[in-house]
Coordinates of N, CA and C in Angstrom, one line a residue:
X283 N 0.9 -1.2 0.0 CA 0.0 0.0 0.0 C 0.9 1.2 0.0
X284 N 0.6 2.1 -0.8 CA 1.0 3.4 -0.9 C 1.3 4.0 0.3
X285 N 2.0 5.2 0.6 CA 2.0 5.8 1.6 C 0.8 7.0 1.6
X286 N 0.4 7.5 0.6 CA -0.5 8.3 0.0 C -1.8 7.6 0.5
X287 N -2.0 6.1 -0.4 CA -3.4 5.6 0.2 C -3.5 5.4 1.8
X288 N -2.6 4.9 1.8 CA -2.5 4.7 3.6 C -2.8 6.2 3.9
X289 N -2.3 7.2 4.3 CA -2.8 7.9 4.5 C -4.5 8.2 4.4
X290 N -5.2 8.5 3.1 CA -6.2 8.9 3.0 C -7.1 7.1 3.6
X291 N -6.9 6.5 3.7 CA -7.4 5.1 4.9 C -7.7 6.3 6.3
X292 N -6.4 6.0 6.8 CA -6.8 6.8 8.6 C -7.2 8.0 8.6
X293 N -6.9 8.7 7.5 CA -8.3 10.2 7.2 C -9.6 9.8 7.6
X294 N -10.0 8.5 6.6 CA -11.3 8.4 6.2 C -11.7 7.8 7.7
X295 N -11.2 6.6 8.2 CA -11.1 6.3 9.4 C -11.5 6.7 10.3
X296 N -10.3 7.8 10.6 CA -10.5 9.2 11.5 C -12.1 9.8 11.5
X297 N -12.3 10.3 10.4 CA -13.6 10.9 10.1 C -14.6 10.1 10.4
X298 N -14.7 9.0 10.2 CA -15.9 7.9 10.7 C -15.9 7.8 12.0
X299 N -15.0 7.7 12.4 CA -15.3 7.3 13.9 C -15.3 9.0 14.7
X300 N -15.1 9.8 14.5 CA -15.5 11.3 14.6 C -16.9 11.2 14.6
X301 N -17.5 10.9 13.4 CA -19.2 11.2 13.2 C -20.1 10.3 13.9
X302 N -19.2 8.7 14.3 CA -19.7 8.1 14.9 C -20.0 8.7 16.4
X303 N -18.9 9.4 16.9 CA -19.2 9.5 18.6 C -20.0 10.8 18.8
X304 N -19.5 11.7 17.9 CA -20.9 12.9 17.4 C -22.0 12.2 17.6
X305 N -22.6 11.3 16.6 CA -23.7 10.4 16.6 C -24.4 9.9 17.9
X306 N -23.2 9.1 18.8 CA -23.3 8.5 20.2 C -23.6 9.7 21.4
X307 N -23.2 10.8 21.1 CA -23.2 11.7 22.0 C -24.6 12.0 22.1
X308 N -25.0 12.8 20.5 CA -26.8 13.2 20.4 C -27.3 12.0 21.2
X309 N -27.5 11.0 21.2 CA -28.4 9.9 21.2 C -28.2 9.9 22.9
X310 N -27.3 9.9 23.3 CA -26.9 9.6 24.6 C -27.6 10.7 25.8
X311 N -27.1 12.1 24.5 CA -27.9 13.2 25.3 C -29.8 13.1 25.7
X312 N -30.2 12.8 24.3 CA -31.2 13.0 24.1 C -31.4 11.7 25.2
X313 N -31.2 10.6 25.4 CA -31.5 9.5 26.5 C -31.5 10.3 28.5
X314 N -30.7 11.4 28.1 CA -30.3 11.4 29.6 C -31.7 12.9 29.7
X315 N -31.7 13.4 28.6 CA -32.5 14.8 28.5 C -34.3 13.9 28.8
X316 N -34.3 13.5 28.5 CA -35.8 12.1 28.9 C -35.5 11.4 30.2
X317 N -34.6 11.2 30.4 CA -34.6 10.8 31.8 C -34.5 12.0 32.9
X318 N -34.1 12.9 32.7 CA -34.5 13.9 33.2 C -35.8 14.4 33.3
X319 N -36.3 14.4 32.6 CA -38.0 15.2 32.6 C -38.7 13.9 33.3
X320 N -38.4 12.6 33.1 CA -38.9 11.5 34.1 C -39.1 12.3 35.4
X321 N -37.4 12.2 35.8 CA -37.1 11.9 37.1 C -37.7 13.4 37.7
X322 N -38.0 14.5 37.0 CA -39.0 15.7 37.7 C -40.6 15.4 37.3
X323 N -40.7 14.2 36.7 CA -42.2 14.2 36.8 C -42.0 13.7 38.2
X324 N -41.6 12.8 38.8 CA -41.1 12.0 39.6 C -41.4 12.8 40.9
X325 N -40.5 13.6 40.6 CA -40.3 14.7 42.1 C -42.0 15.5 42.3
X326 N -42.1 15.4 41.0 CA -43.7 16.3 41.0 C -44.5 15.7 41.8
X327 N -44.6 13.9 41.2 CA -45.5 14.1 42.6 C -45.3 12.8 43.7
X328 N -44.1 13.5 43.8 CA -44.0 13.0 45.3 C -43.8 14.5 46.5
X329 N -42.9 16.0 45.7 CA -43.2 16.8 46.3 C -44.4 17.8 46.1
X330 N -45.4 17.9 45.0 CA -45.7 19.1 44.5 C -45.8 20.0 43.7
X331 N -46.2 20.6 43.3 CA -45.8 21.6 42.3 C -44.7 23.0 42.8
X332 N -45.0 23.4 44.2 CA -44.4 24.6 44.7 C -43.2 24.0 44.7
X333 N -43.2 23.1 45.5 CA -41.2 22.6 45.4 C -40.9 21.6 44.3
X334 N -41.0 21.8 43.0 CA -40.7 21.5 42.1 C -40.3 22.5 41.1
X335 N -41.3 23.6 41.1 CA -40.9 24.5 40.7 C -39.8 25.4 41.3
X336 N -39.6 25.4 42.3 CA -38.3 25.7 43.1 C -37.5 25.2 43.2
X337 N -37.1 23.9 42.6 CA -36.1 22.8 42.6 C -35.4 23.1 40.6
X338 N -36.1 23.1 39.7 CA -36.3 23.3 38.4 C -35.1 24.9 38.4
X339 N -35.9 25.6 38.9 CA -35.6 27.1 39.2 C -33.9 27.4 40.2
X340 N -33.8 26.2 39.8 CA -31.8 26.2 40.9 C -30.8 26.1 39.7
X341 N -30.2 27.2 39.3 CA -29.2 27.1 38.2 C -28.1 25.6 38.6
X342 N -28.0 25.1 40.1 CA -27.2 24.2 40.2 C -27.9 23.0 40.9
X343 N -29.2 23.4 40.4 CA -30.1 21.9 41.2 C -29.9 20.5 40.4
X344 N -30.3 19.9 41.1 CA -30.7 18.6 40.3 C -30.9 18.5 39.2
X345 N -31.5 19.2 38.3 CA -32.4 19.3 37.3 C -31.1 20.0 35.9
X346 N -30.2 20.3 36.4 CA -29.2 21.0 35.4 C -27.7 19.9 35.5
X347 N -27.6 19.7 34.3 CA -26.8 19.1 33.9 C -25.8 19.5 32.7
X348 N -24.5 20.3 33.2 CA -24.0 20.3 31.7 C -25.3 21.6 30.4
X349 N -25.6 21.3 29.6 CA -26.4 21.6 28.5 C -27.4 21.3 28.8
X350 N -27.9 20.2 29.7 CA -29.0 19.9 30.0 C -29.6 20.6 31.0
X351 N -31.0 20.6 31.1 CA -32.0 21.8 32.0 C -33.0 21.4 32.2
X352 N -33.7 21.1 32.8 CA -35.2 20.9 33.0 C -35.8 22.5 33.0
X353 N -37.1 22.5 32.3 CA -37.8 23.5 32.4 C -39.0 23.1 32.2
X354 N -40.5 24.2 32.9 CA -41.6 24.1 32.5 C -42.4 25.0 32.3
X355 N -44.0 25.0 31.6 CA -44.6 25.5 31.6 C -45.8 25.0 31.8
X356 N -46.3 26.2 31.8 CA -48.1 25.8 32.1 C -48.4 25.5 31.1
X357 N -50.0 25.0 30.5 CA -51.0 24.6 29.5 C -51.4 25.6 28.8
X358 N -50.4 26.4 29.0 CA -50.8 28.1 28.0 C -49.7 28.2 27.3
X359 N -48.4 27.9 27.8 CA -47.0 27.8 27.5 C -46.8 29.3 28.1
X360 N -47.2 29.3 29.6 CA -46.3 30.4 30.3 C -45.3 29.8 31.2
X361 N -44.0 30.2 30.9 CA -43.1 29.8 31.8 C -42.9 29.7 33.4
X362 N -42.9 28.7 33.9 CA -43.2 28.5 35.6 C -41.6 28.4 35.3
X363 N -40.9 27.8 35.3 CA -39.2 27.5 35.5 C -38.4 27.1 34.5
X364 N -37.2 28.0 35.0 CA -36.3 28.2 34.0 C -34.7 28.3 34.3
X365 N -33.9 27.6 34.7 CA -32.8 27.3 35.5 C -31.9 28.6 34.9
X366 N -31.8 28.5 33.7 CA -30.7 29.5 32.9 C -31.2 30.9 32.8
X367 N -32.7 31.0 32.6 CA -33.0 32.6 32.4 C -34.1 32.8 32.6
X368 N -34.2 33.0 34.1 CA -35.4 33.8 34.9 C -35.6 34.3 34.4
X369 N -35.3 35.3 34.0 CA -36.5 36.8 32.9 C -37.9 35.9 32.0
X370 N -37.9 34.4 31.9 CA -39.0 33.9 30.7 C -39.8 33.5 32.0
X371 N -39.5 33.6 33.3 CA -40.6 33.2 34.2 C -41.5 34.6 34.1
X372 N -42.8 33.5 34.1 CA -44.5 34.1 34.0 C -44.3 34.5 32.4
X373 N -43.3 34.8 31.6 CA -44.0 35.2 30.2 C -44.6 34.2 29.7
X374 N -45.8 34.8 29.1 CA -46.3 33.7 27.9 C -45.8 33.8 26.7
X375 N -45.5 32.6 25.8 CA -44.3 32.2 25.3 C -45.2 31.5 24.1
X376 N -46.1 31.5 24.7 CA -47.0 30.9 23.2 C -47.0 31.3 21.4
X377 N -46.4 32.3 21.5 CA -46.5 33.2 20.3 C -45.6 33.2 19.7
X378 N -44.1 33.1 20.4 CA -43.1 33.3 20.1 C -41.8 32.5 19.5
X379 N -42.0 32.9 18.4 CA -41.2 31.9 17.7 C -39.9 31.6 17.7
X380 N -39.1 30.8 17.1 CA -37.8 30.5 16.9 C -37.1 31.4 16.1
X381 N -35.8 31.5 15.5 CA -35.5 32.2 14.9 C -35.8 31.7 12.8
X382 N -36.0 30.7 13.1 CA -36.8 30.3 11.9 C -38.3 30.3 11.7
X383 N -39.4 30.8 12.7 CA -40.2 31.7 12.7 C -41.4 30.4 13.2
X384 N -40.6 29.1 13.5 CA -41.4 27.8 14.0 C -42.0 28.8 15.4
X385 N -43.1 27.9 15.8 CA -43.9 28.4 17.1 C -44.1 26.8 18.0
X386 N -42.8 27.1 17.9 CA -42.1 25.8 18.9 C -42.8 25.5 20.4
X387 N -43.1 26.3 20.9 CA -43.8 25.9 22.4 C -45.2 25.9 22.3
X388 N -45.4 26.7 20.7 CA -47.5 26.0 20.6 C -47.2 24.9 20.6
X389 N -46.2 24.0 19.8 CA -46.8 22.8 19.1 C -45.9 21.7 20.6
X390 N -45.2 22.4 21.2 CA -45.0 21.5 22.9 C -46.4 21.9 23.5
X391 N -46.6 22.1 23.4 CA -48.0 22.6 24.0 C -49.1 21.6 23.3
X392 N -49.3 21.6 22.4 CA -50.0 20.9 21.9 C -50.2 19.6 21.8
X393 N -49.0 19.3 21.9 CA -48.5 18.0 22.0 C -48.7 17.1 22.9
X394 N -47.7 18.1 24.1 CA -48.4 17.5 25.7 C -50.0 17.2 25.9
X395 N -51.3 18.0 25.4 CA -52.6 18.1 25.7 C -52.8 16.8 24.1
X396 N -52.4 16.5 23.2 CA -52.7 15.3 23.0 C -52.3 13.9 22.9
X397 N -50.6 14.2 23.2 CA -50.1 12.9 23.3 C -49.5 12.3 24.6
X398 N -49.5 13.5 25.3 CA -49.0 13.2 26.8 C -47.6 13.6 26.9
X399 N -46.6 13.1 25.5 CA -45.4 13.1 25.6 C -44.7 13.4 24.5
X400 N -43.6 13.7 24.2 CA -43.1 13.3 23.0 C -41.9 14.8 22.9
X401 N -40.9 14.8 21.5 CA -40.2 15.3 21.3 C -40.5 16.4 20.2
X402 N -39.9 17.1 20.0 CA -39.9 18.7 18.9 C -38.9 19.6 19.0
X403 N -38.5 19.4 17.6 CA -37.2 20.2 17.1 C -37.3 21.8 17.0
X404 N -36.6 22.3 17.2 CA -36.6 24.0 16.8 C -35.2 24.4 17.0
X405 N -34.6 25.5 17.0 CA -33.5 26.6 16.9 C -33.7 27.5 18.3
X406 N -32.5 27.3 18.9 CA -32.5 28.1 20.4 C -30.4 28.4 20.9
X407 N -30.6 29.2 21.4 CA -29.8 30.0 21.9 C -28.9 29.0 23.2
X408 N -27.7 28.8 22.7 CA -27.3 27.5 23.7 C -26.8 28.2 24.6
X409 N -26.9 28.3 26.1 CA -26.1 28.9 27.2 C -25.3 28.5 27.5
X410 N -24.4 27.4 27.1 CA -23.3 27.1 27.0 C -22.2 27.8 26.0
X411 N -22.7 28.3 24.4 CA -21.4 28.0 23.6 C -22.1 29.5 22.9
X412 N -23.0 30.2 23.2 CA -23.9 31.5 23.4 C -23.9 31.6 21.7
X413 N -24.2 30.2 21.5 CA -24.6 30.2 19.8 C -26.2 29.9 19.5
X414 N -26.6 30.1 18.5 CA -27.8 29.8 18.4 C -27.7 28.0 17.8
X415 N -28.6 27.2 17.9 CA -28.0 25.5 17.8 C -29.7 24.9 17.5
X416 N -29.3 23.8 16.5 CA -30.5 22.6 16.2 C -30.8 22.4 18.1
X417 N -31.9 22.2 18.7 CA -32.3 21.8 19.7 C -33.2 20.5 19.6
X418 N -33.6 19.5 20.4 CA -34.8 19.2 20.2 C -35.2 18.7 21.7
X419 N -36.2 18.9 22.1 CA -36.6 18.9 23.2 C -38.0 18.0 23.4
X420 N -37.8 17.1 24.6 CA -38.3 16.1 25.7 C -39.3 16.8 26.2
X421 N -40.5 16.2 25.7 CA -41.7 17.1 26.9 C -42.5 16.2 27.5
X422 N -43.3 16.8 28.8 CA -44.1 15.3 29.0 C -45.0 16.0 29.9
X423 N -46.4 16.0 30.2 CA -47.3 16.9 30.6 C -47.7 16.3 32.0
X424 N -47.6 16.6 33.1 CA -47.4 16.5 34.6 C -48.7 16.6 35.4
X425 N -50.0 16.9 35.4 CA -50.3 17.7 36.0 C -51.0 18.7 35.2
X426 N -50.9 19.8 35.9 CA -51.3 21.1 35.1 C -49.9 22.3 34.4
X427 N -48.6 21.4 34.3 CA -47.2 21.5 33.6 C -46.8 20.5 33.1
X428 N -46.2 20.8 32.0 CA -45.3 20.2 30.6 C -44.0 20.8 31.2
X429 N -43.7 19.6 31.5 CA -41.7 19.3 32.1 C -40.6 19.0 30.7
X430 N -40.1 20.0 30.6 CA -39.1 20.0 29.5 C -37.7 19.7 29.3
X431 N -37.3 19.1 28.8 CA -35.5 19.2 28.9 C -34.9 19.0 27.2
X432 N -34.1 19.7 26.4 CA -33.8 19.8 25.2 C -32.4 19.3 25.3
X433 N -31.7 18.5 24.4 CA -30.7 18.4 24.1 C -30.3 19.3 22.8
X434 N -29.0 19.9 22.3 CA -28.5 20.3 21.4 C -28.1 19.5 20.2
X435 N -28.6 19.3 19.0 CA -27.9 18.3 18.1 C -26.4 19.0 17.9

């Protein structure tokens, strides 16, 4: 074998197993971002909604991990908790779209009231890397709140 081909081998190599753990990571995330909104349905109701929402609302509680966050809202899509940016507590959020003009928290909203659960893609503002990023976000309707947590693709 060439030294040329050899080379372009552990390029191509390289690059596969790159896209592969890229690959492992989303999937990994998205596993732990659902096990998260579990484990706060969980707390809901064994504590409540008052200290749930106060547990949610702890930039270093339980509920934050890394990129990961639990957040909720009410059945209106007004924000009750928000670990990274209290300013969206009490706004209603229903209207307000992504930067690609989706109306991302109607259709979590919507979702929750008829499937109970489930996932939805949109574009959001990563507080980690203060870039805007693919998101897709874990919802699952509690009560009288939809418990949220988004992983970043």
């Amino acid at each position: 074998m060439s030294k040329k081909l050899l080379i372009a081998v552990v390029i191509v190599v390289l690059g596969l197993s790159w896209a592969y753990a890229q690959q492992q990571q989303a999937v990994d995330e998205k596993a732990l971002a659902k096990a998260m909104v579990e484990k706060a349905a969980a707390f809901l109701n064994e504590n409540g909604k008052e200290k749930t929402i106060a547990e949610i609302n702890k930039p270093d509680g339980q509920f934050v991990q890394g990129e990961l966050y639990v957040f909720a809202y009410d059945l209106n899509a007004v924000m009750l908790a928000h670990p990274k940016n209290p300013k969206l507590i009490g706004q209603s959020l229903m209207d307000k779209p992504d930067s690609k003009g989706k109306l991302f928290r109607k259709e979590i909203i919507d979702k929750a009231k008829s499937a109970g659960s489930g996932w939805v893609d949109y574009f959001y503002l990563n507080p980690q890397t203060g870039k805007e990023e693919a998101k897709t976000t874990y919802l699952k309707k509690a009560g009288d709140m939809v418990i949220c947590c988004g992983a970043y693709k």
